[in-house]
Every structure is written in C-alpha cells, then in structure tokens.
Coordinates of C-alpha atoms and ligand atoms in Angstrom, one line a residue:
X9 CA 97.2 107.9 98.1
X10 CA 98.5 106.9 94.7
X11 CA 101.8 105.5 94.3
X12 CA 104.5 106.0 90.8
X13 CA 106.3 102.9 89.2
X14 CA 109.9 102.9 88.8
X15 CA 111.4 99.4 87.5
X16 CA 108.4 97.5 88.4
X17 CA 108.1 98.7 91.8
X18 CA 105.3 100.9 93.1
X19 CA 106.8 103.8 95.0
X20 CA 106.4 106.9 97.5
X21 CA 108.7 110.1 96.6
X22 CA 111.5 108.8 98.7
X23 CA 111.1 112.0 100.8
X24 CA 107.2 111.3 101.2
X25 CA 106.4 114.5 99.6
X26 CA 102.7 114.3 97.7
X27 CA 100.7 116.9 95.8
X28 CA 97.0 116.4 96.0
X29 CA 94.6 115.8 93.2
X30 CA 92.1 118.4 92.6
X31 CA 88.8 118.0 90.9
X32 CA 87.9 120.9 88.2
X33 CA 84.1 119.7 88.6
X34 CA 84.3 121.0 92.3
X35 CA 87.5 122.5 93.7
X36 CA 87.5 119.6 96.3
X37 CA 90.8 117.4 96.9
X38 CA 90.0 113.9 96.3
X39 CA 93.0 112.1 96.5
X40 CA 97.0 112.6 96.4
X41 CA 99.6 111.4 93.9
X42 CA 103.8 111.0 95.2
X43 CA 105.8 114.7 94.2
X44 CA 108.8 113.1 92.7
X45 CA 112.1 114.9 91.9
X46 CA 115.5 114.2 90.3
X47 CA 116.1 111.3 92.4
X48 CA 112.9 108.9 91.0
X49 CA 113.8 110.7 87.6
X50 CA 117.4 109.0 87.8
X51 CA 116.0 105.6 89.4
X52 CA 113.1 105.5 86.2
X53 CA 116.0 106.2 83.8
X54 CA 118.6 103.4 85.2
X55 CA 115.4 101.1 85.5
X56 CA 114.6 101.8 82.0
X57 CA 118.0 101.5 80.6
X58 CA 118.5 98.0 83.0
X59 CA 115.2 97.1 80.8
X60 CA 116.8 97.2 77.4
X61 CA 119.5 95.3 78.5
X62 CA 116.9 92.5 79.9
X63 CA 114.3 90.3 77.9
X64 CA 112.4 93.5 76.8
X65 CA 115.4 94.3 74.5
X66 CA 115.7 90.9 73.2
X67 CA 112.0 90.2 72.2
X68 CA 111.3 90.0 68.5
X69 CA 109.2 93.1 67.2
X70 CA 106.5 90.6 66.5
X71 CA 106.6 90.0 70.3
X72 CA 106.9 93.4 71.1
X73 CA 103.5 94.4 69.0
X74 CA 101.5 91.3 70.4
X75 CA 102.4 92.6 73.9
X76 CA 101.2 95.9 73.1
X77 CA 97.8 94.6 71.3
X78 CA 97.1 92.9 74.6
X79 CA 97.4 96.1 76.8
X80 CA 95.2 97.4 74.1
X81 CA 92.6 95.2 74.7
X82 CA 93.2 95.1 78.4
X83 CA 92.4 99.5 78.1
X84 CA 89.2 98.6 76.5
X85 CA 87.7 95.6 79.2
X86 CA 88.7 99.1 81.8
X87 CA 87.0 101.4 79.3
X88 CA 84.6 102.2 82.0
X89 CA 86.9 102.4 84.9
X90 CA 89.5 104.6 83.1
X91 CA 86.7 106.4 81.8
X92 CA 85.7 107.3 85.2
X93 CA 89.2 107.9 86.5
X94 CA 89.9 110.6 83.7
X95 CA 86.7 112.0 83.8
X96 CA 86.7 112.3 87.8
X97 CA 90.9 113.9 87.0
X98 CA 90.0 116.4 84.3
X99 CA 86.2 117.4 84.8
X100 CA 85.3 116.2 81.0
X101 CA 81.7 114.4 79.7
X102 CA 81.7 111.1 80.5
X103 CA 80.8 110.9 76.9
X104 CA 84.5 112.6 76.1
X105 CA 86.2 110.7 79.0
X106 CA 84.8 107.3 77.2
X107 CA 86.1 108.3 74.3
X108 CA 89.2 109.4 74.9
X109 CA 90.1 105.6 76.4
X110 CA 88.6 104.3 73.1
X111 CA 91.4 106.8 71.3
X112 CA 94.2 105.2 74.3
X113 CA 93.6 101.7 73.1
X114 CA 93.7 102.6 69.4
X115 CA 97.3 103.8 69.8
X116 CA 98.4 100.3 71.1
X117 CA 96.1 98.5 68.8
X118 CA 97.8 100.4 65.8
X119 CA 101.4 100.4 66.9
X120 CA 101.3 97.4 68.1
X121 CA 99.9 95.6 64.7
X122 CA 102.7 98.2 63.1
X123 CA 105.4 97.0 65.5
X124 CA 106.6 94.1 62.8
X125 CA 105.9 96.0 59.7
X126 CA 108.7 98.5 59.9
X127 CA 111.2 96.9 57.6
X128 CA 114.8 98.0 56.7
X129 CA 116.1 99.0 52.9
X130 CA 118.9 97.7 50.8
X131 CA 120.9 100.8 49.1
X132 CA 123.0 100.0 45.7
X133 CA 126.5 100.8 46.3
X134 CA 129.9 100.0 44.6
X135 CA 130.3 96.8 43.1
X136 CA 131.1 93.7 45.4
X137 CA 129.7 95.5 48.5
X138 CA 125.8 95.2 50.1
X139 CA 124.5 97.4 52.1
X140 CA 121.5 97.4 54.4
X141 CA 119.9 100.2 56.5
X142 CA 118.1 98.9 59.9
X143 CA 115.9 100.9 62.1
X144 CA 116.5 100.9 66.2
X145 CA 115.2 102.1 69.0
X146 CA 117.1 105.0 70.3
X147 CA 116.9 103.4 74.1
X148 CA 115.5 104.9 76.9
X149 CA 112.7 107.5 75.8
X150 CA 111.2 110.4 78.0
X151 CA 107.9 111.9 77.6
X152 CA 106.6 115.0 79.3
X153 CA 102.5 115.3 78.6
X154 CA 99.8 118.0 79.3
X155 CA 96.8 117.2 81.4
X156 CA 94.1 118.4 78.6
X157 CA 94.2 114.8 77.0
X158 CA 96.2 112.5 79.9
X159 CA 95.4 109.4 78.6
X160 CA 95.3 110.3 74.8
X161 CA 98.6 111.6 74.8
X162 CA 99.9 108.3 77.1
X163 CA 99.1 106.5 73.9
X164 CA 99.6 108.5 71.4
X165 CA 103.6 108.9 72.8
X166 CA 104.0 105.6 74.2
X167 CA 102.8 103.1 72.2
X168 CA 105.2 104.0 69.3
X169 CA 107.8 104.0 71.5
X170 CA 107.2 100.8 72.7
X171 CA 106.6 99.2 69.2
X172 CA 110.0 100.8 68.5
X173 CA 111.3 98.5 71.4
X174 CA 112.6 101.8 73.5
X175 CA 112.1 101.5 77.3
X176 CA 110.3 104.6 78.6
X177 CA 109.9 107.3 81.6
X178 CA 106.6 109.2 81.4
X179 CA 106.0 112.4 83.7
X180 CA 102.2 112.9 83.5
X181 CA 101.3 116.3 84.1
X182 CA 100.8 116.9 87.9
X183 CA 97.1 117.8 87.7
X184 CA 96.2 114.6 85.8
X185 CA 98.4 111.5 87.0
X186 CA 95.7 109.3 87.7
X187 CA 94.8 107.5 84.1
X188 CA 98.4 107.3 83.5
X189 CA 99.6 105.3 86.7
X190 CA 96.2 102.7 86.2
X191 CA 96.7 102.5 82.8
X192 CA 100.2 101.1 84.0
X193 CA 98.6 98.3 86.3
X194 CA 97.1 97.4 83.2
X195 CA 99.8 97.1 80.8
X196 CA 102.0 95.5 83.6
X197 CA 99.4 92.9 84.0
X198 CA 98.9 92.6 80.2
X199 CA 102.8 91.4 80.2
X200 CA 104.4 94.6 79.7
X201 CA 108.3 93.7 81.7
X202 CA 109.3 95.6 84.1
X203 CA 111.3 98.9 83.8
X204 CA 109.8 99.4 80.2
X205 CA 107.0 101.8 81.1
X206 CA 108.4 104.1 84.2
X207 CA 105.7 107.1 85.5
X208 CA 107.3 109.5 87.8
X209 CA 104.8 111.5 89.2
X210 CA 105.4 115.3 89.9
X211 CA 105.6 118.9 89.7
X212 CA 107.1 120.5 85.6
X213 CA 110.0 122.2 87.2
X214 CA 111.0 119.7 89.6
X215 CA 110.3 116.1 87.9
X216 CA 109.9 117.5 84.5
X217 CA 113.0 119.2 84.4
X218 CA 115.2 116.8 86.0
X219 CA 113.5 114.2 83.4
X220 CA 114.4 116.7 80.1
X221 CA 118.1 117.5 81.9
X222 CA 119.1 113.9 82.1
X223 CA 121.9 113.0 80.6
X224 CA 120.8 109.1 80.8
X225 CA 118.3 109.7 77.9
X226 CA 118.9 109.6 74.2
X227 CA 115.1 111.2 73.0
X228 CA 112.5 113.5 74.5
X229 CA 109.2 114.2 73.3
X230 CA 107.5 117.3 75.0
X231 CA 103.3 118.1 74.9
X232 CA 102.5 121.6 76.3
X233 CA 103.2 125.1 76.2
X234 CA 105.6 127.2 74.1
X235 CA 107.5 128.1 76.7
X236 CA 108.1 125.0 78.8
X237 CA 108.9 123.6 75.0
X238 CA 111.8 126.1 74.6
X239 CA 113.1 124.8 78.5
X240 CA 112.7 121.4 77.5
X241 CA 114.7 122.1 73.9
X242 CA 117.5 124.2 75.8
X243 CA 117.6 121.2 78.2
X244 CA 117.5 118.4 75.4
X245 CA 120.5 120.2 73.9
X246 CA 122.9 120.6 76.3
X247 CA 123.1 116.5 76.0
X248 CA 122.8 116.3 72.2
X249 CA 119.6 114.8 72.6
X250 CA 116.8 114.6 69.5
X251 CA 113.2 116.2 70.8
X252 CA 109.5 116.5 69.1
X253 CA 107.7 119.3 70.2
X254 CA 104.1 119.5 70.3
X255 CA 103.1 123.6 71.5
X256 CA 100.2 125.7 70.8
X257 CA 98.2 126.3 67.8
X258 CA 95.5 129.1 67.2
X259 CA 93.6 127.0 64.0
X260 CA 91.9 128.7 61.2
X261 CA 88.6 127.6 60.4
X262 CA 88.5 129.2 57.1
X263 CA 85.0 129.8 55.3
X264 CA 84.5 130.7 52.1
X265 CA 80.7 132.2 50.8
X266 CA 80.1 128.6 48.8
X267 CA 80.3 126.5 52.3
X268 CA 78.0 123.6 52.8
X269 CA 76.7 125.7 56.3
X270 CA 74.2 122.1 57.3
X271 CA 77.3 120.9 57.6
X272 CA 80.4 123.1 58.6
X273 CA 78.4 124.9 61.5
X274 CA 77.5 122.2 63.7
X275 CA 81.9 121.1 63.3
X276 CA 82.8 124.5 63.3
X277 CA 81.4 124.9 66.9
X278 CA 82.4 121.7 68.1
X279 CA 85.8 122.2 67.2
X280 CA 86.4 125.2 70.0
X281 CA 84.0 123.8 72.1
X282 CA 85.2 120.3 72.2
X283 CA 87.1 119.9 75.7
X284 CA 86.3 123.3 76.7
X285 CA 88.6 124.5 74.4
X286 CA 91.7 122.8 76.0
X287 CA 92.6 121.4 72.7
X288 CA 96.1 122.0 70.4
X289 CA 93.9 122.5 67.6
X290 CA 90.9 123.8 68.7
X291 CA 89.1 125.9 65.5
X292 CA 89.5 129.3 67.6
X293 CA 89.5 131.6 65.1
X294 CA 86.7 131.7 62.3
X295 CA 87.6 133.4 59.6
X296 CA 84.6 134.0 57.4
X297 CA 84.8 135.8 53.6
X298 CA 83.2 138.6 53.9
X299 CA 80.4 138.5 51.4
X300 CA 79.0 136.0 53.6
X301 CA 80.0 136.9 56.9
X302 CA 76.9 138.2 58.7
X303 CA 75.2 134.9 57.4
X304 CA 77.6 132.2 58.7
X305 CA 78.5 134.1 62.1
X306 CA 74.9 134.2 62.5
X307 CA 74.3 130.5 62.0
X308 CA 77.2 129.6 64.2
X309 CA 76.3 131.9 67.1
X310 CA 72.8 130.2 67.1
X311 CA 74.3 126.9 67.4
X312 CA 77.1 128.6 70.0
X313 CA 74.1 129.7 72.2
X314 CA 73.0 126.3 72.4
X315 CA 76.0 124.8 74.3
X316 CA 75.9 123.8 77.9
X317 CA 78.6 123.6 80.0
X318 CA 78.4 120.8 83.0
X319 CA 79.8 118.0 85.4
X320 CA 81.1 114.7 83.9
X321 CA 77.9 113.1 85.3
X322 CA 75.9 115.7 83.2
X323 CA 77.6 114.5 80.1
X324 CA 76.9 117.9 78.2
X325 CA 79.0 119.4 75.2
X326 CA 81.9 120.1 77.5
X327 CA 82.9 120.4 81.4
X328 CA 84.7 122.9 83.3
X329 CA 88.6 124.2 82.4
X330 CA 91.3 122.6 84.4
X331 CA 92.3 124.6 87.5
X332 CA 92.5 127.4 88.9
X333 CA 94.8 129.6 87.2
X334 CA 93.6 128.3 83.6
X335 CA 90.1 129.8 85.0
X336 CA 91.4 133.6 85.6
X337 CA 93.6 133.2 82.4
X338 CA 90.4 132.1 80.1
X339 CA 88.4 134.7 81.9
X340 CA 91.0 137.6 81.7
X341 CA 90.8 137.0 77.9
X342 CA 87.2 137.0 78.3
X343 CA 86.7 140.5 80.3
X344 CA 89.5 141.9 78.4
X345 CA 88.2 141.5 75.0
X346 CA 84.6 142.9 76.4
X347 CA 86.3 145.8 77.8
X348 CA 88.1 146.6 74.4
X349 CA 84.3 147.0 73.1
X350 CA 84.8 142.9 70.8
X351 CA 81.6 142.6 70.3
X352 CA 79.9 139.3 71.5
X353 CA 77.9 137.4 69.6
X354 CA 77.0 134.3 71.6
X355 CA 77.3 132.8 74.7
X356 CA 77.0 129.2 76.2
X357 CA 75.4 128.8 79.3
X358 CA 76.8 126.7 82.7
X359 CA 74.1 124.1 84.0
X360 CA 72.6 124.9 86.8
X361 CA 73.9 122.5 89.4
X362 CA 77.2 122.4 88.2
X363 CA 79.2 123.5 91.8
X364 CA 80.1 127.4 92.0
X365 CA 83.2 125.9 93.2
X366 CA 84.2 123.9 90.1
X367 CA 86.0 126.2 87.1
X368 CA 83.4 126.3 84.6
X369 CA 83.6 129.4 82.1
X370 CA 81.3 130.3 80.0
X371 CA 81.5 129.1 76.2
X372 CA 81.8 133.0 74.4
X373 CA 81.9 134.0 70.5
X374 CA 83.3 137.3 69.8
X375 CA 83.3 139.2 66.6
X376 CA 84.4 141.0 64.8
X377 CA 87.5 140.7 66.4
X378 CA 90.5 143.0 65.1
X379 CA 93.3 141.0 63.5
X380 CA 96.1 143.1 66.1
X381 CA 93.6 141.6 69.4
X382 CA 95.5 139.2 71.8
X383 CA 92.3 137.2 70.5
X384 CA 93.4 136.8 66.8
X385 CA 96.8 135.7 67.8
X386 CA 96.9 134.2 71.3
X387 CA 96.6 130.7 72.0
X388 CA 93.8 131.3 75.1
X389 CA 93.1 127.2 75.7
X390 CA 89.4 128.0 76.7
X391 CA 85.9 128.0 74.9
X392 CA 86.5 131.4 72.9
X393 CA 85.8 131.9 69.5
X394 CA 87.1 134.9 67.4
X395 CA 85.6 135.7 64.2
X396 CA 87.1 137.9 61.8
X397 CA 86.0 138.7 57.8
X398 CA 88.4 138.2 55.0
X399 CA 88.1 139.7 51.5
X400 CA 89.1 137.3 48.9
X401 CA 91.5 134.0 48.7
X402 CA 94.9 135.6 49.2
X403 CA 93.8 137.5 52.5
X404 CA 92.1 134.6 53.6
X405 CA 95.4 133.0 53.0
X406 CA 97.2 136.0 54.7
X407 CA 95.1 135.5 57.8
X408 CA 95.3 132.3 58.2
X409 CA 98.9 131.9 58.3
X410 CA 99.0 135.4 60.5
X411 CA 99.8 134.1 63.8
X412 CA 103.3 132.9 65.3
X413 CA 101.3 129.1 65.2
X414 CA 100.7 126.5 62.6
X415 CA 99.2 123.4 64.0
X416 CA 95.9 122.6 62.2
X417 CA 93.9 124.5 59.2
X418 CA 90.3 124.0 57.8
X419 CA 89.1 125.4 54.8
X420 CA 85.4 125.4 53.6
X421 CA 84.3 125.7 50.1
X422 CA 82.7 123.5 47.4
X423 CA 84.8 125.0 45.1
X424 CA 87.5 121.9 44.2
X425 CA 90.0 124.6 42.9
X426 CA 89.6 126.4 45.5
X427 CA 90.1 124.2 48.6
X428 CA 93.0 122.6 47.0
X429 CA 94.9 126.1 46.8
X430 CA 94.0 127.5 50.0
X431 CA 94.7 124.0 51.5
X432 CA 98.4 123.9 50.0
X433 CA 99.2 127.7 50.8
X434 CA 98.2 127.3 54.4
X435 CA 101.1 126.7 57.0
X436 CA 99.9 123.9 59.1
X437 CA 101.0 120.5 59.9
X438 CA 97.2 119.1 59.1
X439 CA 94.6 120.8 57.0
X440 CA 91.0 119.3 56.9
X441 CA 89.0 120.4 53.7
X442 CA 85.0 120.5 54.4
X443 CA 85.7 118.4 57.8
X444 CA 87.7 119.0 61.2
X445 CA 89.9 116.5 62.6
X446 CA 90.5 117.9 66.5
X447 CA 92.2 115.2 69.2
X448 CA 90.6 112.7 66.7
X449 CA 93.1 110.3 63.5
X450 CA 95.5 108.2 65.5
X451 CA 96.4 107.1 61.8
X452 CA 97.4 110.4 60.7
X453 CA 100.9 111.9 61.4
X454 CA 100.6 115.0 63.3
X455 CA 102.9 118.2 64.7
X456 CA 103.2 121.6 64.2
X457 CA 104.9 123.8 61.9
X458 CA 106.2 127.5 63.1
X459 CA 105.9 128.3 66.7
X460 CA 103.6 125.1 66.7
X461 CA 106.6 122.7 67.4
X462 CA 108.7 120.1 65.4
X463 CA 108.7 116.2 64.9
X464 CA 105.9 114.3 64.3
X465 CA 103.8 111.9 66.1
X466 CA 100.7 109.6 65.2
X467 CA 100.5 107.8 62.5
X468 CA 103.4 105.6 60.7
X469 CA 105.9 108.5 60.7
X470 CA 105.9 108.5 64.5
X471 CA 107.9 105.0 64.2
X472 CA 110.5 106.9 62.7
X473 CA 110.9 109.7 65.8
X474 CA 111.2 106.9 67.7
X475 CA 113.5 105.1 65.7
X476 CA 117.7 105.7 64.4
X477 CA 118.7 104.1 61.3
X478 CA 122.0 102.4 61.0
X479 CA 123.6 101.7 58.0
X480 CA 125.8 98.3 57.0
X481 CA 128.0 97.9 54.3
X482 CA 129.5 94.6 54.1
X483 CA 132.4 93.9 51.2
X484 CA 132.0 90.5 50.0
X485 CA 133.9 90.5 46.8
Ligands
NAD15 P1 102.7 123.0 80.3 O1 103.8 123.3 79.4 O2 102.6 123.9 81.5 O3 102.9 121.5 80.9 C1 103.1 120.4 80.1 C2 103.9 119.4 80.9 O4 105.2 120.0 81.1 C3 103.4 119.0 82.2 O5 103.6 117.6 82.4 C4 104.3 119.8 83.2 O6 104.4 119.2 84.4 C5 105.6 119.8 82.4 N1 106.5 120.9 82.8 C6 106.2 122.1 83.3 N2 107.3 122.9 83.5 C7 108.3 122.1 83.1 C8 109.7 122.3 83.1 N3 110.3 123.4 83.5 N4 110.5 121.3 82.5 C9 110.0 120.1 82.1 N5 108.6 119.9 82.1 C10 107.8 120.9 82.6 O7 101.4 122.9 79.4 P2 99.9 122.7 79.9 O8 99.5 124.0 80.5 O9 99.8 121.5 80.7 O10 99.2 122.4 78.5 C11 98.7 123.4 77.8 C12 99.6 123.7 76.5 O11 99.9 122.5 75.9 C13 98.9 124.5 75.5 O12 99.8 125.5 75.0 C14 98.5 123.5 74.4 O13 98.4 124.1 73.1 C15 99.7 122.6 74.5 N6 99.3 121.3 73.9 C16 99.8 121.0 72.7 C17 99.4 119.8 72.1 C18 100.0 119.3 70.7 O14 99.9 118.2 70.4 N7 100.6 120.2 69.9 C19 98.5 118.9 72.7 C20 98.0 119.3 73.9 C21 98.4 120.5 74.5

C-alpha cells in the first residue's frame, strides 16, 4: 500500500481509508493508494506554508533552479522505473510511458535552468524617485491534475512553481497516484526540503475540493474537465484566489486541397490516436475542403485501419482508455453515432491477447459527420475521429472556431498566404501550420481560449502564473 507525503512525512489517511489502484490493461486491483480528505489537505497546506517560512524560502533562485536540475536528472536515471510505474497506472505503450518521463524531466530541466533568469524591471517615474518591479512567488500553490498524462502534468505544473520558489500541494488524480508519489522519493532524495512538494492522495470531491476550498492557499491551477473547472473556479473565488484552467478542447485539423498528404496523414492520425485519444488536444475533428475530401479521408482511413490497440508490454500505437466509465462513455459516442446512420470509414483493431477485461475500444473514423452531431462539438476523450468537408477559407474558418472549445488548431496548406490567414483567424491558444504539436513543447506556453480554460502554462509565461509582481518606489531626492 502506497503511502502520501505531507511535510516530509509519509502518511496513511489518518482515518486509514484507501482506494485501490486499478489497471486499465486488465481490470485487476494491483495495489492501493491512502483516500485523503480535508484533514491531510489542511496538514499539506500548513506544511507547505511552514516551508516558505524555512530554508526553502530563503534559498537564492540560483539554488532553487540547481535543486530542480538535479531532480531532473534524478527522473531520468528512474526513466525506466517510472516508466514502468505510469505505464502499469494508466495502460499506455511503454514506448508512450518512456516518453512521457523524458517530457517529466524536461520540465525541471527547463525551469530549473529558467529559475535565475527571471529578472525584475526598472520603470521611469517622477524625478528624484526610482522605482523597481520584483517578481514573487505567490506562496503556497495547489494543483489538481488529470490521470491522462500523470507524470506530464506533475512537471509541467510543478516545476514552475518551484523555480518560482512557491511551496506546493499536488492532488494526483485518484486513478493515477502512483508516478506522482515516486516521483516525490526522488525529488526528496535529490534535495528537494521538506514541506515544498506535498501529494495528498484522494478522491476529486473529497481531497480535490477541500484542496480548491482552502482558504490557506493564494493560487490554484486546475487540469481536467469543464465542469470540475467551473467547481474549482467557484471555489477559488470565494477566497479571492487567482486560478489557470486547463478544460477540454475538440482541435481542428484543418486541410486544405494543396496539403503535403506524405506528410500530414501519418500526424493527422497520430494526433487522435496518440494516448487513445485521452489527450486536451487531440486532432478529433478533420475538417477536409471539400474539393479534396474523398481523397484525404481516403488516405487517412487507410492509415486509421492500420492502428492496433494493445497492452503496455505490446508497445503498439496506443493502450486501452482509463476506466470503466471512460469505456461506456467512448463507446456510447461510438454506438450512438452508428445508430444516427455517421458513416464509418475506418476502424483500428484490439490485439488479440490484450485481456477482455482491460478497457480497450476500438480506434473508429466517422464521416461525414454533420456539423449539429454530439461528434462535431463534444469533447469524447477516446480514439474517434470526425471528418467533416468545408467549402472555401471562411467556412473552414467558421468551422473551426464552431465549437464551445479552443485549445489547439492545425492548418494544412502550402499556400504561405493561406496558412498565415487561417492560422490568425483561428481561436486557439496554439496553432501548428503543416505540423501537430499534441502533449509534446514544454518550451511553448500553452492554455485554452473559450470554454478551453484560462492562464497559461509551459513555457516562459508559466513563471509569470506563478509569480506576483511588486512594485518599489523609493524617493531619494
Ligand atoms: P476531472 O475533471 O474529472 O478530474 C481532474 C482532477 O480533478 C482529478 O484529480 C480529480 O480527482 C479532480 N476533481 C474531481 N472532482 C473534483 C472536485 N469537485 N473538486 C476538485 N477537484 C476535483 O477530469 P478527468 O476526467 O480526470 O480528465 C479529463 C478531462 O481533462 C478532459 O476534459 C480533458 O480535456 C481535460 N484535460 C485538459 C488538459 C489541458 O491541458 N487543457 C490536459 C489534460 C486533460
């Protein structure tokens, strides 16, 4: 049985509750994780805000980063461990799982060399005064992450945190704790003091809520579903407290009748594939001009019939979805769209020996799908793809930016013009031109516009999240 850190300490739920740990791959319990509640939520927050008042907040940022760099190469010597661990936790490739460490320890790597190179300004003011504006950390930070990406989005919150010298709670989502809590061993061990990095383990509407209703905290950053998001923003508010949201997306891949097809179709599928589709910014709707629509859906449903569904051990394109009710959500969409007469046009196949008790769906392309179907709007966070034909540049433009989301965008064309119009009149946070960019670009700041969420994370900007300016002026005479 695993066990959460609070200040330092490793810890049962004081009441001894536990929630077990379920693989996707098989069904089959394999181990069990503490179900903490409001009272390890307030003993992580008072051990985090007792760590800002301790060495942590007296370390130079210089200190800070090195720290950081070390737990990043600390991730990476337990690349195949943690690889293991997330793969065994989420039913993903090995190959994914591998990679998706490699992605953990770039966060610390990159914030941490960052950590010393956020500098401050100097503002010209009235005569005889000088004034200075510093970045701080805000103080004790919260993060509430999904399970599609568990030790991803550890790093990709954390680390800038950290390099921001905040002290942090992280509630890992309850079906995938496991990466989280070794990763912590790691960065403890690594030099990380104690109270800095706090993981309370446990259900969304007991230890998440608690955790986003604190009054102790002074930022929240929120991964997961638009509706959680709106509890977490309510709950955020009622405490004045600042929060970056990171919800749903439902990305256009849009293609115009120029498109480099050698190259767009093998990223096109990919990019709904990828994770079995449990991505933010999966490409799940293809939106193809119509004058070459029956030649690109073609294309991509041969390279969409191709894709094989399997264990981690299998190490195929991608691995089952993550639990039980994701399974009859995916497959509702699935038999509903068959029973509304969508056409299919392709469908992946599950390897045989992959266990009928694990949740493995099969990959399905459907098309044309009317722009009013649940699948041309709804985020479905499974391995579907809806293609749909578009006239000309403003209705590809329409259709794109028809959904309540706005996460990610691609555009296709070799026409320069072209892909610089489309690309600006999009409504996205991120637009790839002739390339795709899903889960990948720890460089590049990220976030949604729309229903998609607010605040930004990756990349430089996420410093500034994490950060609060204050401003000096000093009159000298
Ligand atoms: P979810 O909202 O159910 O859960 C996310 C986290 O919130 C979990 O840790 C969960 O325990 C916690 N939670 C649940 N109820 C809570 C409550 N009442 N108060 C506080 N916390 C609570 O989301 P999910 O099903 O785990 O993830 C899928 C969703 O996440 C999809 O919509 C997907 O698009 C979104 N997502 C977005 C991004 C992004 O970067 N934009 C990345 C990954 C996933």
């Amino acid at each position: 049985m695993k066990q959460m850190l609070i200040g330092g300490r490793w810890l049962a739920a004081r009441d001894g509750r536990t929630l077990p740990v379920v693989s996707p791959s098989d069904g089959e319990a394999f181990d069990e994780i503490p179900r903490g509640g409001a009272h390890e939520v307030g003993e992580a927050v008072a051990a985090a805000r007792a760590a800002l008042a301790g060495p942590w907040g007296r370390l130079s940022a210089t200190e800070r980063g090195r720290i950081l760099v070390k737990i990043g190469e600390a991730v990476l010597a337990h690349e195949e461990e943690l690889a293991q661990i997330e793969a065994r936790d989420t039913g993903k490739p090995m190959g994914t799982a591998r990679n998706d460490i490699k992605v953990l320890a770039r966060y610390f790597e990159f914030y941490g060399t960052a950590a010393d190179k956020v500098h401050g300004e100097t503002i010209p003011f009235l005569a005889g005064h000088q004034v200075s504006l510093l970045r701080e950390p805000l103080g004790v930070t919260a993060h509430i992450i999904p399970w599609n990406y568990p030790a991803q989005m550890m790093g990709r919150t954390i680390a800038p945190a950290l390099a921001m010298g905040n002290a942090t709670v992280l509630k890992p989502a309850e079906d995938t704790s496991l990466s989280a809590l070794r990763v912590a061993e790691i960065a403890t061990a690594a030099g990380l003091p104690d109270g800095v990095l706090n993981i309370v383990t446990g259900l969304g509407e007991e230890a998440g809520a608690a955790l986003a209703a604190h009054p102790g905290i002074d930022f929240i950053s929120f991964t997961g579903s638009n509706e959680v998001g709106t509890l977490v923003q309510q709950a955020a508010a009622k405490n004045a407290v600042k929060c970056v949201l990171e919800l749903g997306g439902k990305s256009p891949q849009i293609v115009f009748d120029d498109v480099d097809m050698a190259r767009a179709v093998p990223i096109i599928v990919r990019a709904i594939v990828q994770n079995a589709g449990q991505t933010c910014t999966a490409g799940s709707r293809l939106l193809v001009q119509r004058s070459a629509y029956d030649r690109v859906v073609g294309r991509v449903a041969e390279a969409f019939a191709q894709v094989r569904v399997g264990t981690p051990a299998m190490d195929l394109d991608c691995g089952p979805v993550m639990n039980p009710a994701q399974h009859r959500r995916v497959q509702r969409y699935i038999d509903e769209a068959r029973a509304a007469g969508i056409p299919v046009l392709a469908e992946g196949s599950i390897a045989a020996g992959a266990p009928p008790t694990g949740f493995y769906v099969k990959p399905t392309f459907f098309g044309p799908v009317p722009r009013s179907a649940a699948l041309a709007c709804e985020e479905v966070f499974g391995p579907v793809l809806a293609a749909m034909p578009f006239e000309d540049e403003a209705d590809a433009i329409a259709l794109a930016n028809g959904t309540d989301y706005g996460l990610l965008a691609a555009v296709w064309t070799e026409n320069a013009g072209r892909l610089q119009r489309v690309a600006k009149a999009v409504k996205a946070g991120q637009v790839f031109m002739n390339c795709y960019g899903a889960g990948g670009g720890v460089e590049l700041p990220f976030g949604g516009t729309k229903r998609s969420g607010h605040g930004r994370e990756k990349g430089l900007l996420a410093l500034e999240e994490v950060s609060s300016t204050k401003t000096l002026v000093h009159f000298h005479g």
